[in-house]
Structure formats: C-alpha cells, structure tokens
Amino acid sequence: DAEREADDVGLEILEKAGFSAGGMIAFFRRVGTLESSRGSASRPGFLRTHPRPAERARRAESQPTYPATPALNNADWKALKAICAKD
C-alpha cells in the first residue's frame, strides 16, 4: 500500500510540475518486460512486497490526462544520454 501511495504522490508531483507521466509509465513497462523475460523468481526479495510493474503502469495510465510538457527538450535529452554513456 505504501508503494501505491508513493506512486500516487509521484503522479501528483508530475502533474503539478506540468510534466507528463509518460516517463513513469515507460519505466514501469520496461521493468515489467525485464521481469517477464527473466521470470518472477529473478525479482529481488525487497521488490517482492511491491506491486507488479504492470499494475503500477496501468494505475498511472488510468489517471486523467492534463496539459503537460516534456521535462527535457531533445537537445538536453541527448546530452544527458551522452553523459550517462561515459565510463
């Protein structure tokens, strides 16, 4: 329940900031895909008490839409990816 509440707070913060929840949804979808491909037994113990990523994505997707802008423009996103790719 605490994780669901944390997701709700995160979604509220995104909305108040005017940022799309798309990144949060994509993150949960990606984690769910990894978990599905590796099997649920590969899920770390501390995550076994958390809601499944697919459920978290569905809950986020079910929220009402609102006007939003990306947190980063294309140039800033490319710069961030380049920084993260450095050794």
N, CA, C and O atoms as a DFTB+ gen file, in Angstrom:
348 C
 N C O
     1  1       0.826      -1.200       0.000
     2  2       0.000       0.000       0.000
     3  2       0.867       1.260       0.000
     4  3       0.514       2.264      -0.618
     5  1       1.995       1.200       0.692
     6  2       2.881       2.366       0.740
     7  2       3.440       2.689      -0.650
     8  3       3.591       3.859      -1.003
     9  1       3.744       1.661      -1.429
    10  2       4.255       1.890      -2.783
    11  2       3.183       2.479      -3.688
    12  3       3.475       3.343      -4.514
    13  1       1.962       2.025      -3.540
    14  2       0.870       2.600      -4.330
    15  2       0.683       4.069      -3.966
    16  3       0.469       4.913      -4.836
    17  1       0.767       4.361      -2.672
    18  2       0.653       5.748      -2.222
    19  2       1.816       6.581      -2.773
    20  3       1.617       7.721      -3.191
    21  1       3.017       6.021      -2.776
    22  2       4.181       6.737      -3.317
    23  2       3.989       7.011      -4.808
    24  3       4.335       8.092      -5.283
    25  1       3.448       6.058      -5.541
    26  2       3.164       6.266      -6.961
    27  2       2.167       7.407      -7.139
    28  3       2.342       8.262      -8.006
    29  1       1.123       7.414      -6.313
    30  2       0.113       8.464      -6.401
    31  2       0.732       9.840      -6.124
    32  3       0.428      10.810      -6.818
    33  1       1.584       9.917      -5.127
    34  2       2.255      11.183      -4.811
    35  2       3.156      11.591      -5.975
    36  3       3.185      12.761      -6.357
    37  1       3.885      10.637      -6.535
    38  2       4.739      10.931      -7.675
    39  2       3.949      11.468      -8.856
    40  3       4.372      12.419      -9.513
    41  1       2.805      10.860      -9.123
    42  2       1.946      11.323     -10.215
    43  2       1.411      12.729      -9.930
    44  3       1.310      13.558     -10.834
    45  1       1.077      12.980      -8.689
    46  2       0.591      14.310      -8.305
    47  2       1.686      15.363      -8.493
    48  3       1.417      16.463      -8.975
    49  1       2.908      15.026      -8.116
    50  2       4.030      15.951      -8.288
    51  2       4.269      16.232      -9.767
    52  3       4.478      17.381     -10.158
    53  1       4.240      15.193     -10.583
    54  2       4.414      15.381     -12.030
    55  2       3.342      16.308     -12.593
    56  3       3.641      17.213     -13.372
    57  1       2.105      16.078     -12.199
    58  2       1.015      16.913     -12.709
    59  2       1.193      18.369     -12.282
    60  3       1.055      19.276     -13.102
    61  1       1.497      18.594     -11.007
    62  2       1.676      19.963     -10.520
    63  2       2.832      20.670     -11.221
    64  3       2.796      21.885     -11.417
    65  1       3.861      19.904     -11.600
    66  2       5.011      20.476     -12.298
    67  2       4.729      20.652     -13.792
    68  3       5.496      21.304     -14.500
    69  1       3.628      20.070     -14.266
    70  2       3.274      20.164     -15.674
    71  2       4.038      19.195     -16.553
    72  3       4.129      19.387     -17.766
    73  1       4.596      18.139     -15.935
    74  2       5.333      17.128     -16.684
    75  2       4.460      15.904     -16.924
    76  3       3.633      15.538     -16.089
    77  1       4.655      15.293     -18.051
    78  2       3.914      14.092     -18.413
    79  2       4.291      12.921     -17.507
    80  3       5.427      12.816     -17.045
    81  1       3.328      12.057     -17.265
    82  2       3.579      10.824     -16.514
    83  2       4.126       9.734     -17.426
    84  3       4.356       8.611     -16.976
    85  1       4.339      10.050     -18.701
    86  2       4.802       9.060     -19.664
    87  2       6.094       8.383     -19.277
    88  3       6.249       7.181     -19.496
    89  1       7.017       9.116     -18.713
    90  2       8.288       8.517     -18.297
    91  2       8.109       7.502     -17.185
    92  3       8.749       6.450     -17.183
    93  1       7.245       7.817     -16.249
    94  2       6.962       6.895     -15.147
    95  2       6.314       5.623     -15.687
    96  3       6.668       4.512     -15.294
    97  1       5.373       5.807     -16.583
    98  2       4.682       4.663     -17.185
    99  2       5.668       3.810     -17.978
   100  3       5.662       2.584     -17.866
   101  1       6.512       4.455     -18.775
   102  2       7.503       3.721     -19.576
   103  2       8.472       2.961     -18.681
   104  3       8.856       1.836     -19.001
   105  1       8.873       3.564     -17.557
   106  2       9.770       2.889     -16.615
   107  2       9.126       1.609     -16.088
   108  3       9.750       0.548     -16.097
   109  1       7.888       1.709     -15.632
   110  2       7.221       0.518     -15.101
   111  2       7.021      -0.541     -16.183
   112  3       7.135      -1.734     -15.904
   113  1       6.726      -0.120     -17.407
   114  2       6.584      -1.084     -18.502
   115  2       7.912      -1.787     -18.774
   116  3       7.945      -3.002     -18.971
   117  1       9.003      -1.027     -18.783
   118  2      10.321      -1.611     -19.052
   119  2      10.717      -2.599     -17.943
   120  3      11.212      -3.688     -18.234
   121  1      10.504      -2.229     -16.702
   122  2      10.820      -3.127     -15.594
   123  2       9.962      -4.385     -15.684
   124  3      10.446      -5.490     -15.440
   125  1       8.690      -4.216     -16.034
   126  2       7.803      -5.366     -16.177
   127  2       8.240      -6.291     -17.291
   128  3       8.156      -7.511     -17.153
   129  1       8.709      -5.724     -18.403
   130  2       9.193      -6.538     -19.517
   131  2      10.437      -7.317     -19.111
   132  3      10.565      -8.500     -19.428
   133  1      11.346      -6.658     -18.416
   134  2      12.551      -7.354     -17.939
   135  2      12.187      -8.480     -16.985
   136  3      12.721      -9.586     -17.075
   137  1      11.278      -8.189     -16.078
   138  2      10.857      -9.201     -15.109
   139  2      10.210     -10.384     -15.811
   140  3      10.460     -11.535     -15.451
   141  1       9.381     -10.109     -16.810
   142  2       8.707     -11.185     -17.544
   143  2       9.708     -12.055     -18.293
   144  3       9.570     -13.278     -18.339
   145  1      10.720     -11.413     -18.881
   146  2      11.693     -12.181     -19.665
   147  2      12.622     -13.003     -18.779
   148  3      13.138     -14.032     -19.215
   149  1      12.835     -12.572     -17.566
   150  2      13.741     -13.278     -16.650
   151  2      13.013     -14.213     -15.704
   152  3      13.636     -15.059     -15.064
   153  1      11.710     -14.067     -15.613
   154  2      10.929     -14.886     -14.691
   155  2      10.813     -14.210     -13.337
   156  3      11.725     -13.506     -12.905
   157  1       9.700     -14.424     -12.677
   158  2       9.450     -13.753     -11.401
   159  2      10.416     -14.185     -10.310
   160  3      10.594     -13.462      -9.330
   161  1      11.042     -15.346     -10.455
   162  2      12.000     -15.798      -9.440
   163  2      13.231     -14.896      -9.395
   164  3      13.942     -14.861      -8.391
   165  1      13.482     -14.161     -10.493
   166  2      14.645     -13.277     -10.526
   167  2      14.385     -11.957      -9.815
   168  3      15.299     -11.148      -9.654
   169  1      13.160     -11.736      -9.392
   170  2      12.797     -10.495      -8.713
   171  2      13.499     -10.427      -7.361
   172  3      13.361     -11.343      -6.550
   173  1      14.255      -9.350      -7.104
   174  2      14.933      -9.237      -5.804
   175  2      13.930      -9.285      -4.659
   176  3      12.800      -8.816      -4.797
   177  1      14.335      -9.838      -3.556
   178  2      13.451     -10.008      -2.408
   179  2      12.775      -8.729      -1.955
   180  3      11.593      -8.736      -1.613
   181  1      13.519      -7.628      -1.949
   182  2      12.931      -6.379      -1.466
   183  2      11.836      -5.851      -2.390
   184  3      11.021      -5.028      -1.973
   185  1      11.809      -6.314      -3.636
   186  2      10.761      -5.888      -4.560
   187  2       9.538      -6.805      -4.523
   188  3       8.500      -6.481      -5.099
   189  1       9.658      -7.922      -3.860
   190  2       8.533      -8.859      -3.830
   191  2       7.353      -8.328      -3.033
   192  3       6.236      -8.828      -3.168
   193  1       7.593      -7.311      -2.199
   194  2       6.498      -6.701      -1.451
   195  2       5.877      -5.538      -2.213
   196  3       4.893      -4.955      -1.760
   197  1       6.444      -5.197      -3.365
   198  2       5.946      -4.093      -4.185
   199  2       4.895      -4.605      -5.177
   200  3       4.904      -5.778      -5.550
   201  1       3.997      -3.721      -5.594
   202  2       3.061      -4.120      -6.653
   203  2       3.835      -4.461      -7.926
   204  3       4.930      -3.944      -8.147
   205  1       3.277      -5.313      -8.744
   206  2       3.908      -5.674     -10.013
   207  2       4.029      -4.432     -10.891
   208  3       3.150      -3.570     -10.871
   209  1       5.104      -4.335     -11.655
   210  2       5.294      -3.167     -12.515
   211  2       4.135      -2.926     -13.489
   212  3       3.761      -1.779     -13.730
   213  1       3.570      -3.990     -14.045
   214  2       2.450      -3.828     -14.985
   215  2       1.247      -3.185     -14.293
   216  3       0.561      -2.348     -14.880
   217  1       0.999      -3.576     -13.056
   218  2      -0.105      -2.970     -12.293
   219  2       0.172      -1.488     -12.065
   220  3      -0.724      -0.653     -12.193
   221  1       1.414      -1.171     -11.727
   222  2       1.777       0.217     -11.463
   223  2       1.632       1.061     -12.731
   224  3       1.171       2.201     -12.672
   225  1       2.021       0.505     -13.861
   226  2       1.868       1.214     -15.133
   227  2       0.388       1.433     -15.442
   228  3      -0.010       2.528     -15.840
   229  1      -0.420       0.403     -15.261
   230  2      -1.864       0.531     -15.533
   231  2      -2.504       1.594     -14.651
   232  3      -3.331       2.378     -15.118
   233  1      -2.124       1.622     -13.380
   234  2      -2.689       2.624     -12.466
   235  2      -2.304       4.023     -12.913
   236  3      -3.129       4.935     -12.880
   237  1      -1.062       4.197     -13.329
   238  2      -0.609       5.515     -13.786
   239  2      -1.327       5.912     -15.069
   240  3      -1.704       7.071     -15.242
   241  1      -1.515       4.952     -15.966
   242  2      -2.203       5.228     -17.235
   243  2      -3.675       5.569     -17.028
   244  3      -4.268       6.275     -17.844
   245  1      -4.260       5.079     -15.958
   246  2      -5.687       5.290     -15.724
   247  2      -5.997       6.677     -15.167
   248  3      -7.166       7.043     -15.042
   249  1      -4.975       7.443     -14.835
   250  2      -5.193       8.786     -14.294
   251  2      -5.685       9.720     -15.398
   252  3      -5.357       9.530     -16.569
   253  1      -6.466      10.719     -15.026
   254  2      -6.921      11.683     -16.031
   255  2      -5.732      12.388     -16.692
   256  3      -4.706      12.627     -16.056
   257  1      -5.887      12.711     -17.959
   258  2      -4.818      13.417     -18.659
   259  2      -4.884      14.906     -18.321
   260  3      -5.909      15.409     -17.863
   261  1      -3.776      15.593     -18.556
   262  2      -3.670      17.021     -18.284
   263  2      -2.626      17.600     -19.236
   264  3      -1.794      16.862     -19.765
   265  1      -2.664      18.900     -19.455
   266  2      -1.650      19.506     -20.324
   267  2      -0.270      19.310     -19.711
   268  3      -0.058      19.611     -18.537
   269  1       0.660      18.810     -20.500
   270  2       1.994      18.527     -19.975
   271  2       3.052      18.783     -21.035
   272  3       2.778      18.757     -22.235
   273  1       4.244      19.027     -20.569
   274  2       5.387      19.202     -21.454
   275  2       6.477      18.232     -21.025
   276  3       6.508      17.809     -19.869
   277  1       7.374      17.874     -21.943
   278  2       8.500      17.015     -21.554
   279  2       9.397      17.746     -20.549
   280  3       9.523      18.969     -20.595
   281  1      10.009      16.998     -19.658
   282  2      10.920      17.600     -18.681
   283  2      12.186      18.109     -19.363
   284  3      12.787      19.081     -18.905
   285  1      12.597      17.460     -20.454
   286  2      13.802      17.849     -21.194
   287  2      13.457      18.016     -22.673
   288  3      12.631      17.279     -23.212
   289  1      14.095      18.987     -23.322
   290  2      13.924      19.089     -24.764
   291  2      14.860      18.068     -25.416
   292  3      15.651      17.427     -24.724
   293  1      14.779      17.913     -26.726
   294  2      15.565      16.881     -27.417
   295  2      17.064      17.054     -27.215
   296  3      17.775      16.074     -26.996
   297  1      17.550      18.286     -27.285
   298  2      18.988      18.530     -27.124
   299  2      19.449      18.163     -25.714
   300  3      20.496      17.538     -25.547
   301  1      18.675      18.549     -24.701
   302  2      19.047      18.211     -23.320
   303  2      18.988      16.707     -23.086
   304  3      19.826      16.157     -22.371
   305  1      18.003      16.037     -23.682
   306  2      17.886      14.582     -23.538
   307  2      19.093      13.889     -24.146
   308  3      19.650      12.971     -23.543
   309  1      19.507      14.321     -25.346
   310  2      20.688      13.730     -25.985
   311  2      21.934      13.973     -25.150
   312  3      22.777      13.086     -25.020
   313  1      22.056      15.163     -24.586
   314  2      23.213      15.474     -23.741
   315  2      23.229      14.596     -22.490
   316  3      24.285      14.106     -22.091
   317  1      22.083      14.398     -21.879
   318  2      22.007      13.542     -20.692
   319  2      22.366      12.106     -21.034
   320  3      23.103      11.460     -20.289
   321  1      21.854      11.596     -22.151
   322  2      22.201      10.222     -22.555
   323  2      23.691      10.092     -22.823
   324  3      24.289       9.068     -22.491
   325  1      24.298      11.107     -23.414
   326  2      25.737      11.070     -23.684
   327  2      26.533      11.054     -22.384
   328  3      27.520      10.329     -22.264
   329  1      26.107      11.846     -21.421
   330  2      26.787      11.862     -20.120
   331  2      26.680      10.494     -19.447
   332  3      27.655       9.995     -18.885
   333  1      25.507       9.900     -19.505
   334  2      25.283       8.595     -18.850
   335  2      26.050       7.477     -19.546
   336  3      26.356       6.464     -18.918
   337  1      26.358       7.633     -20.797
   338  2      27.067       6.588     -21.553
   339  2      28.567       6.619     -21.310
   340  3      29.268       5.668     -21.656
   341  1      29.069       7.696     -20.721
   342  2      30.515       7.799     -20.483
   343  2      30.951       6.853     -19.381
   344  3      30.211       6.601     -18.429
   345  1      32.152       6.337     -19.520
   346  2      32.708       5.427     -18.489
   347  2      33.223       6.176     -17.316
   348  3      33.719       5.570     -16.366
